[in-house]
mmCIF file of C-alpha atoms in Angstrom:
data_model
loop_
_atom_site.group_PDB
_atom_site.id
_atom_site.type_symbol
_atom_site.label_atom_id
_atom_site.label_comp_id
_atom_site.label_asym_id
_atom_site.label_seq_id
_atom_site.Cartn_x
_atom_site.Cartn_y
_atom_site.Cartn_z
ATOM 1 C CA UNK A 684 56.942 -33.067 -33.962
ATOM 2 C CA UNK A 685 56.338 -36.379 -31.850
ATOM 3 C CA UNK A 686 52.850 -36.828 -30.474
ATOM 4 C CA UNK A 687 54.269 -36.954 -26.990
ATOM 5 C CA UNK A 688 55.926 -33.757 -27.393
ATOM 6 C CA UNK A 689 52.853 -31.887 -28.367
ATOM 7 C CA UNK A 690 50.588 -33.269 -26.190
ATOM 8 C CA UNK A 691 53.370 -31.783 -23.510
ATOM 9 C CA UNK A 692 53.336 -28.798 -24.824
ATOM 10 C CA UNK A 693 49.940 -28.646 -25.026
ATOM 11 C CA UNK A 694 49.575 -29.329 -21.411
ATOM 12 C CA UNK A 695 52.031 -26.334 -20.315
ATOM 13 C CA UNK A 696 49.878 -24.112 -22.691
ATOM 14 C CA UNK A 697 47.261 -24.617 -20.704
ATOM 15 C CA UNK A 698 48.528 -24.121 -17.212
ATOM 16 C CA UNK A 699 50.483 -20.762 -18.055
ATOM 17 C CA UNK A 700 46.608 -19.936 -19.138
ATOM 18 C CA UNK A 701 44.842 -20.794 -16.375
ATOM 19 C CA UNK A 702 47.765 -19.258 -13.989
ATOM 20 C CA UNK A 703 47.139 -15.999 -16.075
ATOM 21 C CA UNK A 704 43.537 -15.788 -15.633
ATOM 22 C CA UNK A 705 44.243 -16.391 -11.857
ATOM 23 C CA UNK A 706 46.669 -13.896 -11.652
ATOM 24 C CA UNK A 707 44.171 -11.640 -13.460
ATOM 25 C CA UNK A 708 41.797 -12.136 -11.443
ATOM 26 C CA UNK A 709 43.345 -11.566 -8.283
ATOM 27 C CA UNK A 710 44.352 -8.107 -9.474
ATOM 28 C CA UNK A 711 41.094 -6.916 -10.970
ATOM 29 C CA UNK A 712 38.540 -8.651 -9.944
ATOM 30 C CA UNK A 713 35.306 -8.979 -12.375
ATOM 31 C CA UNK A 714 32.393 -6.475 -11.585
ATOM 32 C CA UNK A 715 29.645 -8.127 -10.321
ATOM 33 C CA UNK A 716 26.160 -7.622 -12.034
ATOM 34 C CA UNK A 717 26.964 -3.628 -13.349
ATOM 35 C CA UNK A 718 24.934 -1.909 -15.736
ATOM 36 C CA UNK A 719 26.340 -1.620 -19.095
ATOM 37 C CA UNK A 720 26.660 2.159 -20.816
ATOM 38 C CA UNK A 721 26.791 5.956 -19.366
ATOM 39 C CA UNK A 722 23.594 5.464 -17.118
ATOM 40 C CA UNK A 723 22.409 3.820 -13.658
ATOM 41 C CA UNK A 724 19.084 3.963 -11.920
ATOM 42 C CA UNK A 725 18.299 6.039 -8.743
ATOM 43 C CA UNK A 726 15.397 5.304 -6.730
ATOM 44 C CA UNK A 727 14.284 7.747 -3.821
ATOM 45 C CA UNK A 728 11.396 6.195 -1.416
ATOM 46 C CA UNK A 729 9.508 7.599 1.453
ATOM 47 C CA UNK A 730 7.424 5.609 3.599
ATOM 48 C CA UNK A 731 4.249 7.001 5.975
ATOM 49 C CA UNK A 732 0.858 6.404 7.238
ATOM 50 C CA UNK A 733 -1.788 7.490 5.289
ATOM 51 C CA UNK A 734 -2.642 9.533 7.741
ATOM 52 C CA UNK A 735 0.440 11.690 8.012
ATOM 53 C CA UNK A 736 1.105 14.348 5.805
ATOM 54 C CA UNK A 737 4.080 14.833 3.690
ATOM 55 C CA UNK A 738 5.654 17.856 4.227
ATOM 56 C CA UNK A 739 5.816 20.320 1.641
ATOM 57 C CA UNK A 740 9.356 22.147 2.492
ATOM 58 C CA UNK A 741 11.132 18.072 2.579
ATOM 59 C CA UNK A 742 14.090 18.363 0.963
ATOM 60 C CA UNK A 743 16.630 15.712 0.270
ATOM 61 C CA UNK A 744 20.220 16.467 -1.010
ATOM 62 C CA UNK A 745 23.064 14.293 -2.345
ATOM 63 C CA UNK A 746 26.736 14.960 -2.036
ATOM 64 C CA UNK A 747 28.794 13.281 -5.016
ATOM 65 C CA UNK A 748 32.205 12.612 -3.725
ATOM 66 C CA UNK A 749 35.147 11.583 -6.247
ATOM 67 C CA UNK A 750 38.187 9.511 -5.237
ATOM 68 C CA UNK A 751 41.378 10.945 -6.930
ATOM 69 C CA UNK A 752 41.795 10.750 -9.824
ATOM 70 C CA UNK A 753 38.186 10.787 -10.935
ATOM 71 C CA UNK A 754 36.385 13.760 -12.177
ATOM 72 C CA UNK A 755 34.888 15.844 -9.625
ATOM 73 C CA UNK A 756 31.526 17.040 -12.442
ATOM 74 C CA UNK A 757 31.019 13.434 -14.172
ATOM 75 C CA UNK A 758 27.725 13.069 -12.526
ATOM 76 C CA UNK A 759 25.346 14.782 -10.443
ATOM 77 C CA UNK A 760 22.364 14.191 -8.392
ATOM 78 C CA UNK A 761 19.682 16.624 -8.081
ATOM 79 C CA UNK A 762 17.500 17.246 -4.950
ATOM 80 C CA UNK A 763 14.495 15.663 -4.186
ATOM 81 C CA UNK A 764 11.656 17.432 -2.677
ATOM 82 C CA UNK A 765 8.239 17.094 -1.410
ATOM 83 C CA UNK A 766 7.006 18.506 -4.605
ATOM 84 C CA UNK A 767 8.879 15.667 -6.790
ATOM 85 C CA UNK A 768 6.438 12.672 -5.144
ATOM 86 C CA UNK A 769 3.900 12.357 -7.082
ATOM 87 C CA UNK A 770 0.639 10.063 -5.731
ATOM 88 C CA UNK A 771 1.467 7.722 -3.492
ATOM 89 C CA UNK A 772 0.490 3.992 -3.396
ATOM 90 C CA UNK A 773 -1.296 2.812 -0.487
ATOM 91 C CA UNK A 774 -1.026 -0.982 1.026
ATOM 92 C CA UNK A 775 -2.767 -1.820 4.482
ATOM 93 C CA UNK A 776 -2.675 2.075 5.011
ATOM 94 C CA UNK A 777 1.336 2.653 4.007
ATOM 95 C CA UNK A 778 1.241 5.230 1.709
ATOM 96 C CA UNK A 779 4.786 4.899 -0.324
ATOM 97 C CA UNK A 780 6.290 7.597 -2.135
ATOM 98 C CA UNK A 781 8.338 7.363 -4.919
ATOM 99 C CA UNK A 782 11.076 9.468 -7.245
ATOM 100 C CA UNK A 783 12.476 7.283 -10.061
ATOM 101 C CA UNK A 784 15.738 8.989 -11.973
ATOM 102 C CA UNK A 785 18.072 8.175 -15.023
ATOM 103 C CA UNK A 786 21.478 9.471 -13.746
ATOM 104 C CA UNK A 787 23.601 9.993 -16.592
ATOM 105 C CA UNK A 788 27.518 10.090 -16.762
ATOM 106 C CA UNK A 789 29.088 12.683 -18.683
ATOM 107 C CA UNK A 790 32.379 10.726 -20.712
ATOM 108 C CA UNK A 791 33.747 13.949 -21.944
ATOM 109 C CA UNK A 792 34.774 15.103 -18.112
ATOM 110 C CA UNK A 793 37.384 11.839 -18.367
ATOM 111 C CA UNK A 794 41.074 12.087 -20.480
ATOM 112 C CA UNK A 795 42.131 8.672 -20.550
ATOM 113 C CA UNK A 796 40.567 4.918 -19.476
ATOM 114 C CA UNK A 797 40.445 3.109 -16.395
ATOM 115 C CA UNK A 798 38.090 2.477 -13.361
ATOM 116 C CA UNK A 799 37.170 5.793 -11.134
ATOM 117 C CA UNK A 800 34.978 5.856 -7.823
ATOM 118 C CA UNK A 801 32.932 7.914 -6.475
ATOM 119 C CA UNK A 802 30.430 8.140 -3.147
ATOM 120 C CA UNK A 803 26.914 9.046 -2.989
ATOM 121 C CA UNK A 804 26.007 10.197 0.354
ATOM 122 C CA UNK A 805 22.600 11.498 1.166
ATOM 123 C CA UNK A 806 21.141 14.376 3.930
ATOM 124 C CA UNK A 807 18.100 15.471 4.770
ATOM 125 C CA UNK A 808 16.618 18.678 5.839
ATOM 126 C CA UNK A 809 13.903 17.857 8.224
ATOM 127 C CA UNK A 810 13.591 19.598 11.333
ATOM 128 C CA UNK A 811 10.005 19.380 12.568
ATOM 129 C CA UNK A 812 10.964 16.426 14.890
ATOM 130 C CA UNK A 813 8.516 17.480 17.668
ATOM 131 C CA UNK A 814 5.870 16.250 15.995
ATOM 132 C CA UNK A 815 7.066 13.738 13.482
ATOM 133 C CA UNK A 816 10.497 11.733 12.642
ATOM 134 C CA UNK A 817 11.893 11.318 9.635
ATOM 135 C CA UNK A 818 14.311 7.614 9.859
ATOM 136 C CA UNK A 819 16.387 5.507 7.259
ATOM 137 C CA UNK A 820 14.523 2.919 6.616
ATOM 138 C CA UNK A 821 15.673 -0.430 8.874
ATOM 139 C CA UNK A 822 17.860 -1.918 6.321
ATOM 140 C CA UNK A 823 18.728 0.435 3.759
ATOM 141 C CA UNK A 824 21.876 2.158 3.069
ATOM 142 C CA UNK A 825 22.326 6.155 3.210
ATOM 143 C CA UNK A 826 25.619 6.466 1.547
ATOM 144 C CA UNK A 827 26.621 4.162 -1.976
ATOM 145 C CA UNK A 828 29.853 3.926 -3.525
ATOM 146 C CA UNK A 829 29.846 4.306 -7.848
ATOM 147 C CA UNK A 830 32.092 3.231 -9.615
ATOM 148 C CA UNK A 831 32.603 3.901 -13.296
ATOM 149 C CA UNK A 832 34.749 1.779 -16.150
ATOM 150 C CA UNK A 833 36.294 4.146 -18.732
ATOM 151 C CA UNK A 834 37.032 2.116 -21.467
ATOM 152 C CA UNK A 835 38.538 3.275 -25.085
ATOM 153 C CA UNK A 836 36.503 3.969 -28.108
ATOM 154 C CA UNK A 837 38.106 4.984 -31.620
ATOM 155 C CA UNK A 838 34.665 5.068 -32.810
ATOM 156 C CA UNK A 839 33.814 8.350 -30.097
ATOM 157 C CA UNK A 840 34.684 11.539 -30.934
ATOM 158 C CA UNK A 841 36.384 11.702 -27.120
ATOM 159 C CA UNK A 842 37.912 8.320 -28.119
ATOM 160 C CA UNK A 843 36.369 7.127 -24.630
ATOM 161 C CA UNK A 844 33.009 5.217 -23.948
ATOM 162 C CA UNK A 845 31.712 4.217 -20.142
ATOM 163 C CA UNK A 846 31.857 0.695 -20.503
ATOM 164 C CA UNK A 847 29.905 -0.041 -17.190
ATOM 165 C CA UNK A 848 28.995 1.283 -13.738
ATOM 166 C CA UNK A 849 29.132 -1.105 -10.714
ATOM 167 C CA UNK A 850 26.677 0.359 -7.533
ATOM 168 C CA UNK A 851 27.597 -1.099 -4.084
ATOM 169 C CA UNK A 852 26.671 -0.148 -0.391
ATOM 170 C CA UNK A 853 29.593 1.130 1.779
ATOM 171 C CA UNK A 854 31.081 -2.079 3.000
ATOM 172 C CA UNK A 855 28.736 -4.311 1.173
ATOM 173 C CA UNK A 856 30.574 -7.082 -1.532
ATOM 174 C CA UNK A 857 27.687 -7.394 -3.930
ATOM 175 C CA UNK A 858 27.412 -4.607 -7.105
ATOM 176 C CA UNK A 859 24.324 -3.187 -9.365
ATOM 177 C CA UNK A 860 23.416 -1.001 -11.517
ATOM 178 C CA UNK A 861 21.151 1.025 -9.074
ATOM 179 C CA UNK A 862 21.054 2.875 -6.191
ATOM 180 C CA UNK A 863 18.027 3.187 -3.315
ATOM 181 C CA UNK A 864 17.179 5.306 -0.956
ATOM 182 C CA UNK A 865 14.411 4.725 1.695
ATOM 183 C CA UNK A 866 13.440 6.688 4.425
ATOM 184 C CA UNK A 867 10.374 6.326 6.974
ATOM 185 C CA UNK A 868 8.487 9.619 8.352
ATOM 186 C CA UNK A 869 6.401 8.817 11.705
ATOM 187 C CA UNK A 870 4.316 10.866 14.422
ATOM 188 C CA UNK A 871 6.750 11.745 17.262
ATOM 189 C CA UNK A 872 3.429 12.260 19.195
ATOM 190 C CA UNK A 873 -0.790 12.052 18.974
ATOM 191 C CA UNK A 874 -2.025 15.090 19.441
ATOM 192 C CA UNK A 875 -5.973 13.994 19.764
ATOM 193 C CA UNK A 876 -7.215 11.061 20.959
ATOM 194 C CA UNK A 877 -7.027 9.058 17.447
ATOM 195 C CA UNK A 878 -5.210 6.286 19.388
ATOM 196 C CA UNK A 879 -8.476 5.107 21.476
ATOM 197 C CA UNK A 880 -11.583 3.628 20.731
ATOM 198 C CA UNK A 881 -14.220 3.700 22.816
ATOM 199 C CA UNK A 882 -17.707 1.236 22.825
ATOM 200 C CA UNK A 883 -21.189 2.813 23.996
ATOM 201 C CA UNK A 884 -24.234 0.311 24.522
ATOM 202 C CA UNK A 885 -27.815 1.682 24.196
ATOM 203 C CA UNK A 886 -30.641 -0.638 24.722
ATOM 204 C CA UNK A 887 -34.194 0.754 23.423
ATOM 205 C CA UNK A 888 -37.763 -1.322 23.142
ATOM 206 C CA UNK A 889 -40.727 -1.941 25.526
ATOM 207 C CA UNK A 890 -39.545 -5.863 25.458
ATOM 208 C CA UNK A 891 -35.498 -5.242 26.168
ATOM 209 C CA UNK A 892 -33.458 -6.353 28.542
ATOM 210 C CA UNK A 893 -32.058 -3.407 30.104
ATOM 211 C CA UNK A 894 -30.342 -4.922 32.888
ATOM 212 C CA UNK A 895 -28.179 -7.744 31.085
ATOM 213 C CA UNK A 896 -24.270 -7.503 30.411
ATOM 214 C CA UNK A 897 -24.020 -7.519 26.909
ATOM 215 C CA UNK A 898 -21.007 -9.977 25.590
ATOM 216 C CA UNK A 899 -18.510 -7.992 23.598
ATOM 217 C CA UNK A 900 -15.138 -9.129 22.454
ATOM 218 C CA UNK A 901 -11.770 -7.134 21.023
ATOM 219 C CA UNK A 902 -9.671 -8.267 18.893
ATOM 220 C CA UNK A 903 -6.344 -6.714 17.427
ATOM 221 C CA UNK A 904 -6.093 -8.338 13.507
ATOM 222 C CA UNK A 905 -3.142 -6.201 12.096
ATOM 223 C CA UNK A 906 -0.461 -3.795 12.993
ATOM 224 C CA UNK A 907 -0.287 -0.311 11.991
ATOM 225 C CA UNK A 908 1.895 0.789 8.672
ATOM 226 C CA UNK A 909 5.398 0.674 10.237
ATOM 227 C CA UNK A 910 4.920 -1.107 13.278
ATOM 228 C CA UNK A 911 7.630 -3.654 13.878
ATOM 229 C CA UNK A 912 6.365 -7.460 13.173
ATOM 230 C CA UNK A 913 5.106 -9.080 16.483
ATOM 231 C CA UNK A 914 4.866 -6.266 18.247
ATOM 232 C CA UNK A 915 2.813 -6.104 21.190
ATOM 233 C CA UNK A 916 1.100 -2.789 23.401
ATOM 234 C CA UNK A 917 0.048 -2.776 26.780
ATOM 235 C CA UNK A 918 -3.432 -1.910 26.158
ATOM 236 C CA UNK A 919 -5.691 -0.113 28.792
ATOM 237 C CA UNK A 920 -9.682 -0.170 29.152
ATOM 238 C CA UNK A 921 -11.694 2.654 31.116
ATOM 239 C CA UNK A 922 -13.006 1.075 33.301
ATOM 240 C CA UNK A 923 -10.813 -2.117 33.799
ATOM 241 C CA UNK A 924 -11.501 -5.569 32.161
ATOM 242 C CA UNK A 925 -10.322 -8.538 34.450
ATOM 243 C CA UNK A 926 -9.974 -10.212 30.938
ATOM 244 C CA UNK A 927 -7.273 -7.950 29.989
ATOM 245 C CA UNK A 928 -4.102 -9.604 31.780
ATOM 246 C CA UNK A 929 -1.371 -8.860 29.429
ATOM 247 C CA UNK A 930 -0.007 -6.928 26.358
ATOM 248 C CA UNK A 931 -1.923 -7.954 23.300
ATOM 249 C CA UNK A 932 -0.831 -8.232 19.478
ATOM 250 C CA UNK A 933 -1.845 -9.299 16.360
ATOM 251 C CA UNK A 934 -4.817 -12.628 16.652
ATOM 252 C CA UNK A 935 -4.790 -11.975 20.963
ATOM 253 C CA UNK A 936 -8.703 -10.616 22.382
ATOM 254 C CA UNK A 937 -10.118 -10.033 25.377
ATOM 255 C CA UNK A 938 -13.544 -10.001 26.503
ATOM 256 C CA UNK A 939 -15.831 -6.919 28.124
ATOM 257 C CA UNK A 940 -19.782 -6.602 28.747
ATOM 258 C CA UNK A 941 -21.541 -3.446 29.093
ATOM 259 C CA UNK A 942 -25.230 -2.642 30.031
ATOM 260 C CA UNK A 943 -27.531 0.061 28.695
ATOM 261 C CA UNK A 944 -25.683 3.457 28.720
ATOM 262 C CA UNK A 945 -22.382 1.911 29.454
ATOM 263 C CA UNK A 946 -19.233 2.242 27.951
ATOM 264 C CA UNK A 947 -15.380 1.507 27.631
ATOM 265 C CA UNK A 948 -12.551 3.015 26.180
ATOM 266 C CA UNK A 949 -9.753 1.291 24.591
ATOM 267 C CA UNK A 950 -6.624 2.978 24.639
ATOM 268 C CA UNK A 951 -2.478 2.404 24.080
ATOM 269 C CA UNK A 952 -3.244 1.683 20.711
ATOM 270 C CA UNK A 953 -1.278 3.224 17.427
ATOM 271 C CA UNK A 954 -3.174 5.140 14.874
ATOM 272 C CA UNK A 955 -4.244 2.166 12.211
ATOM 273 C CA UNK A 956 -3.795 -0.584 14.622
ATOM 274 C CA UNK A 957 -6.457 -3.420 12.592
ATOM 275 C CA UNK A 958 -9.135 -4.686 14.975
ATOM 276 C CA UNK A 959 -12.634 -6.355 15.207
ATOM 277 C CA UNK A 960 -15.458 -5.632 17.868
ATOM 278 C CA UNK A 961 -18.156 -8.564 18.222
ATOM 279 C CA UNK A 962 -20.947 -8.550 20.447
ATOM 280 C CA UNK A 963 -22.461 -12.007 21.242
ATOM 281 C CA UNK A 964 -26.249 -12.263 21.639
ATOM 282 C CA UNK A 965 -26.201 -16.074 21.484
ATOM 283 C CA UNK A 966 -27.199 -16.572 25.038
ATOM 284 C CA UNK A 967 -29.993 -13.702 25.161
ATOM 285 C CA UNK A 968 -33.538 -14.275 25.681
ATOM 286 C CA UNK A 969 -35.444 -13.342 22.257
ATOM 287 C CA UNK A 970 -32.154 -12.722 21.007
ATOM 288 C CA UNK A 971 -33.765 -13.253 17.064
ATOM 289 C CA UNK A 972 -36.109 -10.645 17.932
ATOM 290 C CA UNK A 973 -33.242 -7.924 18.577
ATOM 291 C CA UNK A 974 -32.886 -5.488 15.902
ATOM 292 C CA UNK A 975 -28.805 -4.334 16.295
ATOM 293 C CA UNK A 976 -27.802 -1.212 14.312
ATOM 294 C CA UNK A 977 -24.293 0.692 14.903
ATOM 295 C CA UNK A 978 -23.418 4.076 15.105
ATOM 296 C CA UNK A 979 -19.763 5.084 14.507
ATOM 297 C CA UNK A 980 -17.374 7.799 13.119
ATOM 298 C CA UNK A 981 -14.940 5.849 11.258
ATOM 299 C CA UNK A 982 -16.390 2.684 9.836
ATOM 300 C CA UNK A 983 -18.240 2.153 6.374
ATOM 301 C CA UNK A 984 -21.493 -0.322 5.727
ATOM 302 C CA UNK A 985 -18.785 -2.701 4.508
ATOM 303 C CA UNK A 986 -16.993 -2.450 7.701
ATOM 304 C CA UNK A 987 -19.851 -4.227 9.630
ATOM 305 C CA UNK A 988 -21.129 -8.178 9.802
ATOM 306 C CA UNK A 989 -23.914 -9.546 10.975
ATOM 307 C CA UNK A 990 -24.686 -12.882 11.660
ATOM 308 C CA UNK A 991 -27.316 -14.819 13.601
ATOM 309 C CA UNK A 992 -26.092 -13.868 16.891
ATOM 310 C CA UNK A 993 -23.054 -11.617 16.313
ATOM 311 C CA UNK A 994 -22.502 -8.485 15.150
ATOM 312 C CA UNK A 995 -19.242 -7.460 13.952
ATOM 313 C CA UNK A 996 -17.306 -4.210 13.221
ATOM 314 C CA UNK A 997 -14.275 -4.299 11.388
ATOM 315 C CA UNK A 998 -11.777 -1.478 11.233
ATOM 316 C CA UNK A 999 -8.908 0.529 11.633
ATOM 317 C CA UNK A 1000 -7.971 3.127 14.353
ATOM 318 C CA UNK A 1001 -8.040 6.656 12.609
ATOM 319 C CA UNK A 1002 -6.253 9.984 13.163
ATOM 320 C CA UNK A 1003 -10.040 11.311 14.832
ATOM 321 C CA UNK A 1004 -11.787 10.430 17.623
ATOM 322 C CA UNK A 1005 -12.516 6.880 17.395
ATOM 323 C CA UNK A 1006 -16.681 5.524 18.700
ATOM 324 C CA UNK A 1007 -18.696 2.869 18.198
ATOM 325 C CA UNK A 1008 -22.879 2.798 19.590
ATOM 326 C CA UNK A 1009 -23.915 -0.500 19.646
ATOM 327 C CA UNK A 1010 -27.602 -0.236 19.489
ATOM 328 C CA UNK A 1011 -30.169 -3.305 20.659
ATOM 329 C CA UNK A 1012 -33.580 -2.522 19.923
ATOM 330 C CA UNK A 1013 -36.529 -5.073 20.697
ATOM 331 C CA UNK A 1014 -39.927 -3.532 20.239
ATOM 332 C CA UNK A 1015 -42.105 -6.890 19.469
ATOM 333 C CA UNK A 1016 -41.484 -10.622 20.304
ATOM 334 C CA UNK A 1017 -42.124 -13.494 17.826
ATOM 335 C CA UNK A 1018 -44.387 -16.390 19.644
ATOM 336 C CA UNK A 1019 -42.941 -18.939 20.219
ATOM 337 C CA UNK A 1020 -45.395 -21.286 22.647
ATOM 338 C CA UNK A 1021 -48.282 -20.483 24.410
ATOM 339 C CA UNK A 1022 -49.502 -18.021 26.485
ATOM 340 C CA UNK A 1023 -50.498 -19.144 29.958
ATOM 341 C CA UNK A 1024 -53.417 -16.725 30.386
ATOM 342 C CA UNK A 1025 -55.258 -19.846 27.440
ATOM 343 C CA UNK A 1026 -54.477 -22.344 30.046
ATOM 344 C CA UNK A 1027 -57.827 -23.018 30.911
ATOM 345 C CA UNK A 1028 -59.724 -23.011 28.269
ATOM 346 C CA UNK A 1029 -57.106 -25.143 26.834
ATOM 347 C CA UNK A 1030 -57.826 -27.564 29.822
ATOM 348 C CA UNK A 1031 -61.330 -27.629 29.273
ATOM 349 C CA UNK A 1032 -60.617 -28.417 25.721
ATOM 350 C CA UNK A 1033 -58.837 -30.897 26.640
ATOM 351 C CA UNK A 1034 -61.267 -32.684 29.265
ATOM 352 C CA UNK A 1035 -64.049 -32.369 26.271
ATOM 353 C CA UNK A 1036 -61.987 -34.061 23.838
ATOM 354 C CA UNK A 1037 -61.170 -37.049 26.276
ATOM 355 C CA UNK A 1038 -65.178 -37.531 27.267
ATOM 356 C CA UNK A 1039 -66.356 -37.276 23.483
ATOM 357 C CA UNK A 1040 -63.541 -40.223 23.249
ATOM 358 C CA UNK A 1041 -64.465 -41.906 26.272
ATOM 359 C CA UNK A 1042 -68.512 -42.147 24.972
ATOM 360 C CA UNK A 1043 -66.941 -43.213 21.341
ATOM 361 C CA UNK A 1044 -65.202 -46.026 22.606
ATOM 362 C CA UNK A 1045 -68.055 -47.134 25.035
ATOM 363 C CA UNK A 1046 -70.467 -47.317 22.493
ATOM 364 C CA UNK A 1047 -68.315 -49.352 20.393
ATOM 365 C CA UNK A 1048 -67.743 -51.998 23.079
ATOM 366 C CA UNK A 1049 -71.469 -52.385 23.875
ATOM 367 C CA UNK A 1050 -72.486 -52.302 20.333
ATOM 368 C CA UNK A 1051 -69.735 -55.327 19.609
ATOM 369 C CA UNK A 1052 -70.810 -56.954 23.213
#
């Protein structure tokens, strides 16, 4: 055979190949990222403050629906319920719930190879919306769609294997070996007042300043577990603040002063909205001399800051009534000059010292003369 005529042959070889493989392809397209064998993962996840409680009759079922010709028993799903979570992690006050199964497909339910489908469709039970809601997660998918590669195996004793199972969302491209479930469960409403926060000033000491407007300042430093990023409340004070204009979110403050026995309530807020109370004594007379302690119902040792001339509480609006007592006590003043009831013996110090200086210097100038 001429070189020419092989290298021809050669070359129409290798298009009928690569036409093949296109044709191929077009036909059956290649499974993207499956799982390889008779198993996939299944992932059930329920997201909730920490203060909201999980309730113990949740149920979650999951309807397995074959396309002809698949098997209607290949696999299964069993319930989930409240008493499958086990203990929750907990991240900036999310508690997360999570059930984590091995689904398993039966081979022996299928007679001969090929590719069969199947869709996963999930329901709840939840009917105690009047005080919370149960949600799909933003995001996630409640129904997936399974499908399982029969292939041949002379090695089985069903001469059939499950080569692979491909996992996709309804209407979604892109395949796994896994399927997730998410839901959120929220407070429909508050019931107590675990949503405000309200600020009491007490001013004690024979030496206080009972009169002044204490400098206190609010600021909002993270948003509760499954609050939407950015968000933004309208917040209200009892009794007004003119330094409250707008609706406030995460980094925005506003100012308010209170006087002995005063106090303000902060309200409009969700339960575990992040925020920081400072009072400023910086421009206080004696201010160094003020003992501050704080009272409260929610916050920890570790929750509170002090520096020279703030004190700060950090925390996190609770699911009980919400106070804070700032407390200013100033029993004794440090010195820091002199007191004007000396003045004139200090004078009359003075006037000695200056004559015993006077003579000195006299004598000098008529001992030298």
């Amino acid at each position: 055979m001429k070189f020419k005529e092989f290298k021809r042959l050669l070359k129409s070889a290798a298009v009928t190949l690569v036409t093949t493989a296109l044709c191929f392809g077009a036909v059956s397209p290649a499974l993207a990222a499956p799982v390889e064998g008779d198993a996939f993962t299944f992932t059930k996840t329920i997201e909730m403050d920490k203060n909201v409680d999980l309730p113990n009759d949740l149920t979650f079922t999951y309807a397995v629906a074959p396309t002809a010709p698949a098997p209607a028993d290949a696999f299964t799903i069993d319930n989930v319920t409240a008493a499958n979570f086990g203990t929750p992690t907990t991240v900036n006050r999310l508690n997360t719930y999570t059930v984590n199964r091995d689904i398993q497909v039966d081979v022996t339910k299928f007679t001969h190879a090929g590719s069969y489908t199947y869709t996963v469709t999930e329901t709840d039970n939840y009917t105690d919306t009047a005080t919370k809601t149960l949600s799909t997660k933003e995001g996630t998918p409640t129904t997936y769609t399974v499908e399982v590669v029969i292939a041949n195996d002379d090695t089985a004793a069903t001469k059939l294997k499950v080569d692979r199972i491909a996992i996709s969302s309804v209407g979604a491209t892109e395949k796994s070996g896994a399927m997730s479930f998410a839901s959120q469960l929220e407070k429909t409403t508050s019931t107590n007042d675990g949503n405000e926060l309200t600020v009491t000033k007490r001013v004690s000491g024979d030496y206080a300043d009972k009169e002044h407007a204490y400098k206190f300042t609010f600021k909002i430093t993270g948003l509760a577990a499954l609050e939407a990023q950015g968000a933004t409340y309208s917040v209200a004070t009892t009794p007004s603040t003119e330094s409250l204009t707008a609706a406030i979110g995460v980094g925005d403050s506003f100012d308010f002063y209170l006087k002995d026995g005063e106090s303000i309530t902060i309200s409009n807020l969700p339960v575990g909205t992040q925020y920081e109370i400072t009072e400023d004594l910086e421009n206080i007379q004696n201010a160094g001399s003020y003992v501050t302690t704080l009272d409260n119902t929610t916050l920890a040792p570790t929750d509170i800051t002090y520096t020279a001339n703030t004190k700060t509480a950090s925390g996190a609006l609770d699911d009980v009534t919400n106070s804070i007592t700032y407390i200013n006590a100033l029993n004794n003043i440090t010195p820091t000059g002199l007191f004007i009831d000396n003045l004139p013996y200090l004078l009359l110090a003075a006037i000695g010292a200056a004559g015993i200086a006077f003579y000195m210097v006299s004598r000098r100038r008529q001992y030298q003369g």
